[in-house]
Amino acid sequence: MKHTLSVLVENQPGILSKVAGLFSRRGFNIDSLAVGVTEDPTVSRMTIVVDGDEHMVEQVEKQLNKLIQVIKVRVLEPGRFISRELSLVKVSCRTGDRGDVMKIAELMQARIVDVTTSTLTLQFCDTDERTETLLDLLRPYGFKEVVRAGAIAVEKGCH
Amino acid sequence: MFVYPKKQHKGVFAVATGAEIMVKCLEKENVRRIFGYPGAAICPFYDCLSASAIKHILVREEQNAAHMASGYARSCGKVGVCVVTSGPGATNLITGIATAYMDSIPLVVITGQVNSWLLGRDVFQEADITGACESFTKHSYLVKDAADLPRIFKEAFHIASTGRPGPVLIDVPTDVQNQPVATWQYPEKANIRGYKPRTQGHALQVKKALAAIAEAERPIICCGGGVVLANARDEMTAFAKKSGIPVCATMMGIGVIPMDSDLYLGMIGMHGRESANLTMQQADLVLLCGARVGDRAVSAPQQIAEKARIIHIDVDPAEIGKNMPVDIPIVGDVRQVLKSLTEGVTDTVPEAWKQKVLDYKNQFPPRGEPREDFVEPRVFIRDLSAMMEDNAILVADVGQNQIWAARNFNVKEGRFLTSGGLGTMGYAIPAAVGAKMAKPHRQVVAVCGDGSFQMAMCELGTLVQTGTDIKIIIMQNGTLGMVKEFQDKLYKGRYIGTILKGGEPDFVKLAESYGIRASFAKNNAAAKEQAAQMLQQDGPYILVCRVDPATPSI
Ligand SMILES: Cc1ncc(C[n+]2csc(CCOP(=O)(O)OP(=O)(O)O)c2C)c(N)n1
């Protein structure tokens, strides 16, 4: 099962490798990891999606907490947070297919950001689930490249 | 493109260089001794050391600087400090750092580094030591600006010694050591946003634990190194007495309550005592105290947890539930938690259980008979133990010698030190030297195998040079006994790579060449007599015991 963790860390060099190292060393499966600075420039937030059982998530949380530069770890409760993922999808499409691909883009509310005679590039920002749907719809045309950023997440309400 | 260093400090009115600040920081932390080995990249620091009252102990190989600092830290409860140069100095130290990490020993480790503008270019003697040690340091710093040194040192000592202790690495490039700093001040306190270790156990959890203890019919306490680290020996003894619950220990927890107490069952685990293991298997309540449930101590945690309720007390929340399912977790300083538990506990242990446990103890007495043709090591350790002062420190190396020592040495008021987590051969001699420096008025004895002795024998130089009075016992069986025993049991006695015989020095002559007194004992009677002499004499001594390679570990 997938779990989303929101981790506040000191914005210092080396912390990314410490977090990544921890995951690989302890055999935790990391799905995605996104980092960015917060409203406080000395603090960064990492959104980490991991795949595993309850026991693993508990260990991930505790081990992350042990890192000195980690300020706070929250395992986000399913249904209680908003999560978004950015992707850029370059689809091969010859002239005849262009209309179809554009229709899919419109339907899914993806933006077309680049066009060539043989490709279309879509920008999409939505949930993991909807991203998968978009990719399924586009797959028959053939991918040139799919670039997905890790998910970022925020808790619902006024936390 | 080569970037030349910026002359940003030109014109700064400097009060100190980075190296001077480093030395001053150590003085502020009341560091009296540091263990190390120099090289070009750490020379600015060494130069400033000459003007300080801090004593530098020159080891003969860097790994041993960490072991010495570890023995020192464990014996006096302060942070041990070691210092080495960049590149090979730092990489040689790695095993020592990892050894300390696995046993949660508070160290501050200082490494020299190449000039900061050359970092990442693979220049002469560059090694990414913070990267290499990432997974076995509690925290590490690569210093880029000398102005950060005071804060970093304050934090390093704080992190190393609080919560679950461990080694902290500070990597300082040569130019940072030479960097002039206009003003500096040693901070009063470390203030780290994400690091606030919990000390007091949660009151509700303590209550739950007490209720579980009252309900239990077959309870047992299992102590780990955390009890020793928390300096909670008295609290543990008091709790065990008041509650009447029998106590066993992991290798790191040895000595946690007086061993001759009725309640003490001995060491558990693969090499543990039958009495302890049988009791553990039948328990309906296990109180784990500062024990991390390593596989050598508890090989089938699941099985035990199926039969028993588990209370786990540890200062490191990540240990709780890591290797064993837990019913009642208590995060906090073991000493504080034990105090709270003792207040509320009464002796509700059924007599039948107490009796059963005592019966096990009598049923499985210590093994081995004195011999005339060899020194029977288990008997000898018991003899030695009886001769040693109550507050003596015994340091065991790794291998069969370690098991003989762990199972047969009776810790009274003293200490039992060994590398439990990493099981690093060669630990005993340097750790014993460090321990003696911390407690100069106590007897300190190191027990080694002939293999492990040879891994650290270069440190005889250090001990002679510093006039450190430790006694060393070598259990000479001509083999890497413990591995050979494995080969006997699992590989049909095909000995490969485990025979030392034919390549061993005359250890007595070797000792004498360093000016260390030494003797050779061929049987138990001789060993006992020579050990008595050894303990009476001032100055270091090496006692070589001829041991039958067929002697089992347990
Ligand atoms: C640095 C290191 N290398 C290898 C080992 C694996 N090992 C464990 S016990 C042992 C044999 C130790 O031999 P010796 O010191 O002679 O002691 P004995 O078992 O004979 O008492 C070995 C090689 C280890 N623990 N540490």
XYZ file of C-alpha atoms and ligand atoms in Angstrom:
739
model
C 0.000 0.000 0.000
C 1.156 3.519 -0.757
C 1.696 6.035 2.023
C 2.487 9.712 1.732
C 4.854 11.288 4.224
C 5.358 14.961 4.670
C 8.761 15.697 6.147
C 10.105 19.047 7.299
C 13.886 19.236 7.213
C 16.540 21.867 7.778
C 17.439 23.405 4.459
C 21.071 22.287 4.548
C 23.356 20.495 2.137
C 23.595 16.759 2.562
C 20.121 16.111 3.902
C 18.820 14.728 0.630
C 21.553 12.119 0.482
C 20.941 11.247 4.136
C 17.261 10.635 3.478
C 17.866 8.760 0.246
C 20.642 6.713 1.876
C 18.359 5.764 4.718
C 15.774 4.405 2.316
C 18.178 2.308 0.306
C 20.103 1.014 3.317
C 17.073 -0.147 5.232
C 15.372 -1.580 2.171
C 12.386 0.765 2.166
C 10.650 1.128 -1.183
C 10.530 4.725 -2.208
C 7.977 5.601 -4.875
C 8.756 9.249 -5.253
C 10.437 12.052 -3.452
C 9.925 15.758 -4.040
C 11.793 18.506 -2.235
C 11.296 22.236 -2.106
C 11.842 25.123 0.221
C 8.906 26.208 2.431
C 7.599 29.621 3.493
C 10.564 29.624 5.902
C 13.715 29.653 3.754
C 15.695 27.693 6.363
C 13.272 24.796 6.101
C 12.519 22.462 3.214
C 9.645 20.085 2.841
C 10.035 16.637 1.386
C 7.014 14.776 0.197
C 7.841 11.097 0.132
C 5.606 8.376 -1.207
C 6.508 4.900 -0.003
C 5.109 1.507 -0.789
C 4.830 -0.963 2.066
C 2.922 -2.267 5.055
C 2.126 -0.552 8.359
C 5.262 -1.884 10.021
C 7.453 -0.454 7.310
C 5.824 2.945 7.398
C 6.233 3.066 11.156
C 9.928 2.290 10.789
C 10.322 4.847 8.005
C 8.753 7.466 10.225
C 10.909 6.589 13.234
C 14.132 6.307 11.287
C 13.486 9.631 9.554
C 12.892 11.190 12.937
C 16.316 10.021 14.037
C 18.047 12.129 11.417
C 19.239 15.228 13.206
C 18.218 17.604 10.410
C 14.697 16.253 10.261
C 12.362 18.585 12.124
C 9.020 16.865 11.764
C 7.560 13.818 10.071
C 3.864 13.317 9.342
C 2.319 10.293 7.767
C -0.626 11.816 5.925
C -3.969 10.194 6.534
C -5.662 8.804 3.426
C -8.464 11.095 2.290
C -7.251 13.940 4.475
C -4.798 15.511 2.078
C -4.508 16.913 -1.418
C -1.763 15.506 -3.570
C -0.606 16.626 -7.007
C 1.927 15.403 -9.450
C 3.353 17.239 -12.436
C 4.112 15.353 -15.632
C 5.334 16.146 -19.103
C 4.354 13.602 -21.716
C 5.803 13.613 -25.198
C 3.579 11.532 -27.476
C 4.496 10.534 -30.989
C 1.707 11.480 -33.314
C 1.646 11.821 -36.987
C -0.655 14.333 -38.623
C -3.561 11.935 -38.728
C -3.508 11.289 -34.999
C -3.067 14.844 -33.840
C -6.749 15.558 -33.523
C -7.349 12.504 -31.360
C -4.513 13.316 -29.015
C -5.697 16.895 -28.736
C -9.160 15.633 -27.821
C -7.746 13.468 -25.065
C -5.768 16.447 -23.800
C -8.878 18.572 -23.755
C -10.924 15.886 -22.049
C -8.341 15.398 -19.344
C -7.525 19.087 -19.056
C -3.902 18.645 -20.011
C -2.122 21.539 -21.706
C -0.285 21.183 -24.953
C 3.066 22.862 -24.543
C 4.954 21.798 -27.628
C 4.080 20.598 -31.123
C 6.242 19.229 -33.888
C 5.353 17.386 -37.066
C 5.731 14.075 -35.303
C 5.151 14.796 -31.600
C 2.883 16.521 -29.143
C 4.006 17.369 -25.609
C 1.411 17.572 -22.868
C 1.726 19.158 -19.482
C -0.449 17.596 -16.819
C -0.862 18.369 -13.166
C -3.185 16.165 -11.179
C -3.421 13.190 -8.876
C -1.441 10.059 -9.349
C -4.614 8.239 -10.361
C -5.601 10.723 -13.054
C -2.054 10.786 -14.354
C -2.270 7.040 -14.825
C -5.558 7.460 -16.699
C -4.036 10.012 -19.026
C -1.065 7.773 -19.706
C -3.393 4.841 -20.445
C -5.295 6.910 -22.929
C -2.143 8.090 -24.682
C -0.284 4.803 -24.671
C -1.721 3.542 -28.017
C -0.074 6.477 -29.801
C 3.340 5.677 -28.431
C 5.403 7.608 -25.918
C 8.567 9.413 -26.877
C 9.234 10.389 -23.271
C 7.348 10.518 -19.996
C 8.714 12.760 -17.260
C 6.961 12.686 -13.898
C 7.856 14.759 -10.870
C 7.213 13.237 -7.475
C 3.949 13.984 -5.764
C 3.637 16.952 -3.451
C 0.952 16.998 -0.833
C -0.755 19.282 1.636
C -3.216 18.464 4.390
C -6.810 19.530 3.959
C -8.326 22.224 6.134
C -6.672 24.723 8.421
C -3.845 22.722 9.968
C 38.042 24.828 -14.773
C 40.166 25.383 -11.728
C 38.757 27.828 -9.218
C 41.374 29.534 -7.118
C 40.517 30.120 -3.491
C 39.030 33.485 -2.750
C 41.108 35.669 -0.544
C 38.011 36.696 1.309
C 39.690 36.871 4.648
C 42.273 39.433 3.632
C 42.045 42.433 5.856
C 39.948 40.666 8.497
C 41.310 41.351 11.928
C 41.560 37.816 13.174
C 41.377 36.719 16.780
C 41.847 33.051 16.036
C 42.213 30.501 13.293
C 39.833 27.625 12.782
C 42.361 25.238 14.303
C 42.713 27.361 17.413
C 38.970 27.479 17.768
C 38.785 23.685 17.453
C 41.245 23.244 20.301
C 39.480 25.855 22.426
C 36.135 24.163 21.823
C 37.569 20.874 23.063
C 38.889 22.655 26.144
C 35.455 24.162 26.750
C 34.031 20.653 26.647
C 36.548 19.620 29.309
C 38.288 17.203 27.010
C 41.510 16.051 28.656
C 42.683 13.421 26.210
C 42.369 12.824 22.550
C 43.462 9.763 20.659
C 44.874 10.218 17.214
C 47.282 9.938 14.363
C 48.473 12.965 12.382
C 48.946 13.759 8.713
C 49.326 16.852 6.584
C 45.633 17.676 6.353
C 45.205 17.898 10.128
C 48.572 19.546 10.879
C 47.183 23.021 11.639
C 45.057 21.472 14.384
C 47.949 19.427 15.737
C 50.121 22.532 15.828
C 47.594 24.326 18.053
C 47.358 21.292 20.291
C 50.915 21.898 21.399
C 49.775 25.026 23.239
C 46.973 23.208 25.029
C 46.772 21.129 28.192
C 44.861 18.481 26.251
C 46.919 15.331 26.076
C 47.327 13.649 22.725
C 47.715 9.883 22.712
C 49.469 8.642 19.609
C 48.029 5.309 18.529
C 49.747 3.006 16.062
C 46.853 2.579 13.666
C 43.843 4.873 13.308
C 41.115 2.305 13.941
C 42.503 1.960 17.434
C 42.106 5.677 18.100
C 38.362 5.156 17.922
C 38.512 1.982 20.040
C 40.605 3.756 22.664
C 38.226 6.671 22.711
C 35.416 4.132 23.023
C 37.012 2.356 26.001
C 37.638 5.750 27.542
C 34.077 6.940 26.990
C 32.517 3.754 28.307
C 34.584 3.823 31.463
C 34.137 7.430 32.483
C 30.821 8.276 30.871
C 32.264 11.223 28.962
C 32.463 11.710 25.226
C 35.567 10.104 23.718
C 37.450 12.177 21.162
C 39.709 11.024 18.374
C 41.408 12.812 15.525
C 43.015 11.637 12.303
C 44.101 13.003 8.964
C 42.271 12.935 5.635
C 42.159 10.080 3.118
C 43.792 6.912 4.476
C 43.727 8.198 8.054
C 40.014 8.688 7.823
C 39.293 5.423 6.009
C 41.394 3.480 8.523
C 39.179 4.903 11.216
C 35.965 3.644 9.668
C 35.837 0.286 11.467
C 36.349 2.069 14.752
C 33.501 4.467 14.069
C 31.187 1.664 12.993
C 32.096 -0.328 16.103
C 31.173 2.621 18.317
C 27.965 3.225 16.386
C 26.735 -0.327 16.785
C 27.301 -0.175 20.539
C 25.953 3.391 20.883
C 29.170 4.834 22.284
C 29.460 8.645 22.431
C 32.416 9.788 20.317
C 33.379 12.979 18.597
C 35.554 12.103 15.652
C 37.601 14.822 13.962
C 39.068 14.222 10.531
C 41.281 16.501 8.486
C 40.155 17.074 4.915
C 41.804 18.457 1.785
C 41.434 22.171 1.095
C 37.803 22.977 0.559
C 38.305 24.374 -2.928
C 39.709 21.015 -3.986
C 36.824 18.936 -2.627
C 35.387 16.599 -5.190
C 38.441 16.634 -7.443
C 39.969 13.388 -6.160
C 43.157 15.122 -5.142
C 45.886 13.529 -3.064
C 44.461 11.964 0.115
C 40.913 13.041 -0.495
C 38.219 10.680 0.775
C 34.552 11.504 1.158
C 34.532 10.415 4.769
C 31.218 11.975 5.751
C 29.663 10.125 2.825
C 31.421 6.874 3.643
C 30.337 6.973 7.281
C 26.794 8.160 6.674
C 25.162 4.947 7.771
C 27.116 4.549 10.987
C 27.469 7.999 12.413
C 24.732 9.539 14.493
C 25.415 12.751 12.635
C 28.225 14.308 10.609
C 29.487 17.711 9.548
C 31.673 18.857 6.694
C 32.806 22.292 7.834
C 32.927 24.952 5.125
C 33.472 28.053 7.231
C 35.543 28.318 10.406
C 32.963 30.675 11.891
C 30.608 27.666 12.156
C 33.079 25.631 14.230
C 31.898 26.701 17.711
C 28.278 25.862 16.937
C 29.239 22.603 15.262
C 31.422 21.471 18.165
C 28.722 22.335 20.685
C 26.145 20.425 18.667
C 28.466 17.484 18.104
C 29.119 16.942 21.805
C 25.441 17.373 22.573
C 24.310 14.924 19.907
C 26.995 12.349 20.750
C 26.149 12.225 24.428
C 22.385 12.649 24.669
C 19.439 10.447 23.742
C 20.837 7.271 22.300
C 24.562 8.072 22.269
C 26.705 7.553 19.201
C 29.635 8.815 17.158
C 29.510 12.237 15.511
C 31.978 13.069 12.758
C 33.423 16.522 12.067
C 35.374 16.766 8.817
C 37.494 19.932 8.640
C 39.319 20.984 5.458
C 42.862 22.282 5.957
C 42.020 25.783 4.751
C 39.165 25.979 7.253
C 41.644 25.090 9.991
C 43.867 27.930 8.763
C 41.030 30.383 8.239
C 41.245 33.512 10.391
C 38.062 34.374 12.235
C 37.283 37.860 13.491
C 35.205 36.937 16.502
C 33.907 33.768 18.026
C 32.113 32.553 21.085
C 31.406 29.079 22.373
C 27.643 28.714 22.638
C 26.151 27.921 26.033
C 23.721 25.428 24.637
C 23.131 23.515 21.474
C 19.820 24.322 19.910
C 18.821 21.917 17.196
C 15.279 22.166 15.948
C 14.824 18.544 15.057
C 16.659 16.984 17.987
C 14.946 16.863 21.356
C 15.452 13.427 22.900
C 12.784 12.336 25.333
C 13.834 11.405 28.844
C 10.800 10.885 31.060
C 8.708 7.846 30.184
C 5.067 8.421 29.412
C 3.157 8.163 32.725
C 0.267 6.231 31.211
C 2.611 3.680 29.671
C 4.392 3.217 32.981
C 1.025 2.538 34.580
C 0.150 -0.016 31.914
C 3.510 -1.704 32.421
C 2.924 -1.961 36.160
C -0.474 -3.521 35.579
C 1.040 -6.056 33.197
C 3.745 -6.903 35.715
C 1.141 -7.458 38.407
C -0.788 -9.827 36.142
C 2.238 -11.790 34.985
C 2.941 -15.252 36.269
C 6.271 -15.857 34.586
C 7.978 -12.508 34.105
C 11.596 -11.882 33.093
C 13.678 -8.749 32.632
C 16.099 -8.620 29.718
C 18.756 -5.908 29.973
C 20.770 -4.569 27.098
C 23.619 -2.124 26.738
C 21.141 0.727 27.069
C 20.921 0.112 30.801
C 24.686 0.431 31.118
C 24.771 3.518 28.909
C 22.031 5.148 30.949
C 24.118 4.513 34.049
C 21.114 2.734 35.500
C 22.797 -0.165 37.222
C 21.647 0.833 40.710
C 18.139 1.544 39.486
C 18.000 -1.823 37.764
C 19.215 -3.647 40.858
C 16.651 -1.813 42.972
C 13.846 -2.589 40.535
C 14.774 -6.259 40.264
C 14.937 -6.607 44.042
C 11.661 -4.851 44.720
C 9.775 -6.616 41.940
C 11.370 -10.029 42.434
C 11.588 -10.514 38.680
C 14.537 -12.590 37.417
C 17.029 -10.777 35.174
C 18.974 -11.843 32.140
C 21.259 -9.715 29.986
C 22.449 -9.466 26.423
C 26.195 -9.378 25.900
C 26.130 -5.591 26.069
C 24.081 -5.701 29.236
C 26.466 -7.942 31.137
C 27.183 -6.620 34.605
C 23.974 -4.704 34.855
C 23.063 -6.243 38.167
C 25.524 -8.041 40.455
C 26.131 -11.406 38.861
C 26.091 -13.361 42.077
C 22.571 -12.193 42.834
C 19.954 -14.963 43.002
C 17.876 -13.099 40.493
C 20.571 -13.048 37.833
C 20.346 -15.683 35.142
C 23.256 -14.742 32.935
C 23.562 -13.904 29.288
C 20.856 -14.860 26.802
C 21.205 -15.727 23.157
C 23.147 -17.917 20.798
C 26.084 -18.134 23.196
C 24.008 -17.524 26.280
C 23.317 -19.591 29.337
C 20.716 -22.320 29.262
C 19.086 -20.913 32.377
C 18.550 -17.546 30.744
C 17.344 -18.939 27.424
C 14.945 -21.454 28.980
C 13.461 -18.811 31.238
C 13.025 -16.446 28.327
C 11.285 -19.122 26.251
C 8.744 -19.820 28.967
C 8.070 -16.313 30.084
C 4.623 -14.766 29.822
C 6.013 -11.244 30.245
C 9.306 -9.909 28.924
C 10.527 -6.532 30.064
C 13.114 -5.400 27.542
C 15.292 -2.615 28.897
C 17.647 -0.802 26.567
C 17.990 -3.901 24.425
C 17.669 -3.738 20.672
C 16.799 -7.391 20.163
C 19.732 -8.198 17.927
C 19.687 -11.637 16.317
C 22.550 -13.007 18.413
C 20.642 -12.183 21.585
C 17.134 -13.125 20.481
C 17.132 -15.359 17.444
C 13.363 -15.860 17.231
C 11.706 -12.738 18.626
C 8.413 -13.614 16.975
C 8.160 -16.895 18.857
C 8.797 -15.250 22.194
C 6.314 -12.490 21.469
C 3.648 -15.054 20.642
C 3.827 -16.459 24.145
C 4.596 -13.360 26.137
C 3.507 -9.779 26.518
C 6.374 -7.483 25.715
C 7.199 -4.252 27.487
C 9.994 -2.375 25.759
C 11.820 0.544 27.360
C 14.250 2.434 25.149
C 15.417 5.975 24.643
C 15.403 5.433 20.887
C 11.793 5.124 19.667
C 12.991 3.461 16.472
C 14.217 0.446 18.430
C 10.773 -0.232 19.804
C 8.946 -2.591 17.507
C 11.858 -2.784 15.052
C 12.770 -6.416 15.621
C 10.035 -7.588 17.965
C 6.341 -6.799 18.231
C 5.690 -4.826 21.407
C 2.602 -4.559 23.605
C 3.657 -1.726 25.867
C 6.246 0.668 24.467
C 7.914 3.119 26.855
C 10.141 5.718 25.215
C 12.482 7.389 27.642
C 15.718 7.327 29.548
C 15.921 3.834 31.050
C 17.127 5.232 34.342
C 14.182 7.595 34.728
C 11.683 4.973 33.647
C 13.103 2.393 36.050
C 12.790 4.874 38.885
C 9.111 5.414 38.106
C 8.526 1.681 37.770
C 10.277 0.910 41.050
C 8.056 3.379 42.893
C 4.917 1.588 41.818
C 5.977 -2.050 41.773
C 5.483 -4.756 44.369
C 6.717 -8.319 44.323
C 3.899 -10.319 42.777
C 6.059 -12.992 41.173
C 4.747 -16.471 42.056
C 7.161 -18.466 44.209
C 6.896 -21.398 41.834
C 8.408 -19.341 39.015
C 11.217 -18.039 41.180
C 11.969 -21.578 42.246
C 11.897 -22.877 38.708
C 14.341 -20.244 37.609
C 16.695 -21.041 40.479
C 16.461 -24.722 39.598
C 17.512 -23.962 36.044
C 20.482 -22.106 37.388
C 21.545 -25.039 39.512
C 20.779 -27.513 36.783
C 23.169 -25.828 34.378
C 26.262 -24.810 36.323
C 29.257 -23.241 34.570
C 31.204 -25.717 32.475
C 34.772 -26.939 32.257
C 37.232 -28.743 34.542
C 40.783 -27.619 35.332
C 43.377 -29.302 33.087
C 47.017 -30.251 33.389
C 47.856 -30.380 29.693
C 46.211 -27.104 28.703
C 44.707 -24.032 30.262
C 40.961 -24.695 30.319
C 39.876 -21.130 29.499
C 36.440 -21.204 31.146
C 37.899 -22.379 34.431
C 40.699 -19.881 34.146
C 38.336 -16.933 33.615
C 36.458 -17.918 36.765
C 39.753 -18.137 38.691
C 40.856 -14.797 37.320
C 37.505 -13.275 38.128
C 37.796 -14.394 41.749
C 41.236 -12.807 42.014
C 40.345 -9.462 40.513
C 39.240 -6.463 42.484
C 35.519 -5.831 42.797
C 35.599 -2.717 40.634
C 37.887 -4.149 37.952
C 37.215 -3.646 34.253
C 37.391 -6.655 31.978
C 37.629 -6.040 28.251
C 36.926 -9.017 26.051
C 37.956 -9.218 22.399
C 35.965 -11.160 19.831
C 35.726 -14.891 19.252
C 35.625 -17.810 21.644
C 37.652 -15.785 24.109
C 34.785 -13.310 24.238
C 32.233 -15.986 25.008
C 34.450 -17.582 27.641
C 34.829 -14.193 29.262
C 31.188 -13.204 28.933
C 29.911 -16.430 30.468
C 32.438 -16.850 33.224
C 33.580 -13.453 34.391
C 31.734 -12.248 37.439
C 31.162 -8.512 37.212
C 30.741 -7.129 40.713
C 31.244 -3.399 40.992
C 33.212 -3.158 37.774
C 32.537 -3.344 34.096
C 32.561 -5.755 31.213
C 33.439 -4.128 27.904
C 33.361 -5.724 24.492
C 32.398 -5.014 20.904
C 28.930 -6.537 20.974
C 27.218 -5.030 17.953
C 29.853 -5.159 15.241
C 32.009 -7.849 16.852
C 35.248 -6.185 15.840
C 38.369 -8.263 16.421
C 41.188 -6.222 17.867
C 38.907 -4.131 20.043
C 40.129 -5.300 23.444
C 43.648 -3.905 23.689
C 42.948 -0.352 22.544
C 39.669 -0.234 24.473
C 41.465 -1.450 27.597
C 44.099 1.265 27.183
C 41.339 3.880 26.928
C 39.518 2.402 29.918
C 42.646 2.479 32.052
C 43.244 6.110 31.141
C 39.727 6.920 32.274
C 40.002 4.903 35.492
C 43.709 4.789 36.363
C 43.096 3.326 39.809
C 41.166 0.315 38.650
C 42.476 -3.010 37.449
C 41.993 -3.336 33.721
C 42.427 -6.695 32.020
C 42.035 -7.470 28.324
C 41.220 -11.000 27.203
C 42.140 -11.763 23.590
C 42.408 -14.664 21.226
C 45.702 -15.103 19.409
C 43.979 -13.904 16.231
C 42.468 -10.790 17.701
C 45.634 -9.977 19.632
C 47.573 -9.954 16.382
C 45.098 -7.520 14.889
C 45.896 -4.927 17.532
C 49.345 -5.823 18.773
C 50.849 -2.701 17.284
C 49.194 -0.880 20.189
C 51.696 -2.418 22.580
C 53.788 0.544 21.465
C 51.120 2.971 22.609
C 50.675 1.339 25.948
C 54.390 1.249 26.665
C 54.904 4.823 25.527
C 52.081 6.091 27.697
C 52.987 3.877 30.631
C 49.509 2.402 30.752
C 49.189 -0.436 33.205
C 46.907 -2.965 31.596
C 47.154 -6.720 31.765
C 46.607 -8.781 28.663
C 45.616 -12.424 28.525
C 46.150 -14.222 25.226
C 44.165 -17.413 24.807
C 46.531 -19.103 22.402
C 44.802 -21.892 20.552
C 46.668 -21.448 17.278
C 43.406 -20.952 15.415
C 40.662 -18.482 14.715
C 38.751 -20.543 17.189
C 35.244 -19.334 16.751
C 35.284 -19.653 12.974
C 37.003 -22.988 13.239
C 34.202 -24.096 15.533
C 31.744 -23.063 12.822
C 33.685 -25.110 10.311
C 33.549 -28.061 12.695
C 29.812 -27.841 13.074
C 28.636 -26.700 9.668
C 31.379 -27.602 7.203
C 32.445 -31.066 8.333
C 35.698 -29.838 9.837
C 37.140 -28.521 6.586
C 39.473 -25.901 8.030
C 40.195 -23.201 5.564
C 41.742 -19.935 6.574
C 41.406 -20.566 10.277
C 44.821 -21.910 11.246
C 47.282 -19.433 12.723
C 49.765 -22.007 13.939
C 53.032 -21.893 12.070
C 52.848 -18.142 11.685
C 52.680 -16.972 15.252
C 55.401 -15.078 17.029
C 56.660 -16.102 20.430
C 54.301 -13.797 22.287
C 56.466 -13.743 25.398
C 59.488 -12.641 23.412
C 57.387 -10.149 21.513
C 56.232 -8.628 24.788
C 59.757 -8.531 26.116
C 60.970 -6.759 23.001
C 58.603 -3.936 23.995
C 59.856 -4.121 27.568
C 56.600 -5.674 28.760
C 56.763 -8.488 31.275
C 55.194 -11.691 30.083
C 54.833 -15.347 30.877
C 53.510 -18.535 29.358
C 51.096 -20.819 31.167
C 50.699 -24.396 30.017
C 47.944 -25.464 32.393
C 45.368 -24.141 34.834
C 47.564 -24.354 37.896
C 50.314 -22.328 36.222
C 47.858 -19.848 34.766
C 46.277 -19.233 38.133
C 49.604 -18.671 39.807
C 50.922 -16.413 37.070
C 47.695 -14.424 37.000
C 48.020 -13.767 40.724
C 51.549 -12.476 40.161
C 50.434 -10.464 37.171
C 47.722 -8.705 39.170
C 50.127 -7.864 41.956
C 52.709 -6.257 39.747
C 52.733 -2.689 38.601
C 52.986 -2.102 34.890
C 51.694 -3.946 31.859
C 51.858 -7.704 31.640
C 51.023 -10.292 29.030
C 49.940 -13.727 30.108
C 49.900 -16.275 27.322
C 47.663 -19.273 27.992
C 48.033 -22.472 26.015
C 44.488 -23.425 25.099
C 43.246 -26.630 23.519
C 41.839 -25.704 20.082
C 39.073 -28.259 20.693
C 37.610 -26.262 23.594
C 34.052 -25.222 22.756
C 32.735 -21.682 23.167
C 29.977 -22.540 25.573
C 37.760 -7.676 12.127
C 37.107 -9.012 12.125
N 37.416 -9.899 11.158
C 36.841 -11.122 11.150
C 35.941 -11.471 12.109
C 35.268 -12.839 12.068
N 35.649 -13.600 13.275
C 34.848 -13.713 14.342
S 35.525 -14.580 15.582
C 36.905 -14.877 14.701
C 38.029 -15.689 15.269
C 38.742 -15.014 16.360
O 39.929 -15.690 16.584
P 40.807 -15.436 17.847
O 40.983 -13.990 18.068
O 42.033 -16.244 17.780
O 39.872 -15.904 19.031
P 39.298 -17.345 19.393
O 37.982 -17.487 18.727
O 40.287 -18.365 18.939
O 39.161 -17.256 20.876
C 36.827 -14.296 13.427
C 37.862 -14.398 12.402
C 35.627 -10.506 13.076
N 34.738 -10.723 14.036
N 36.243 -9.299 13.080
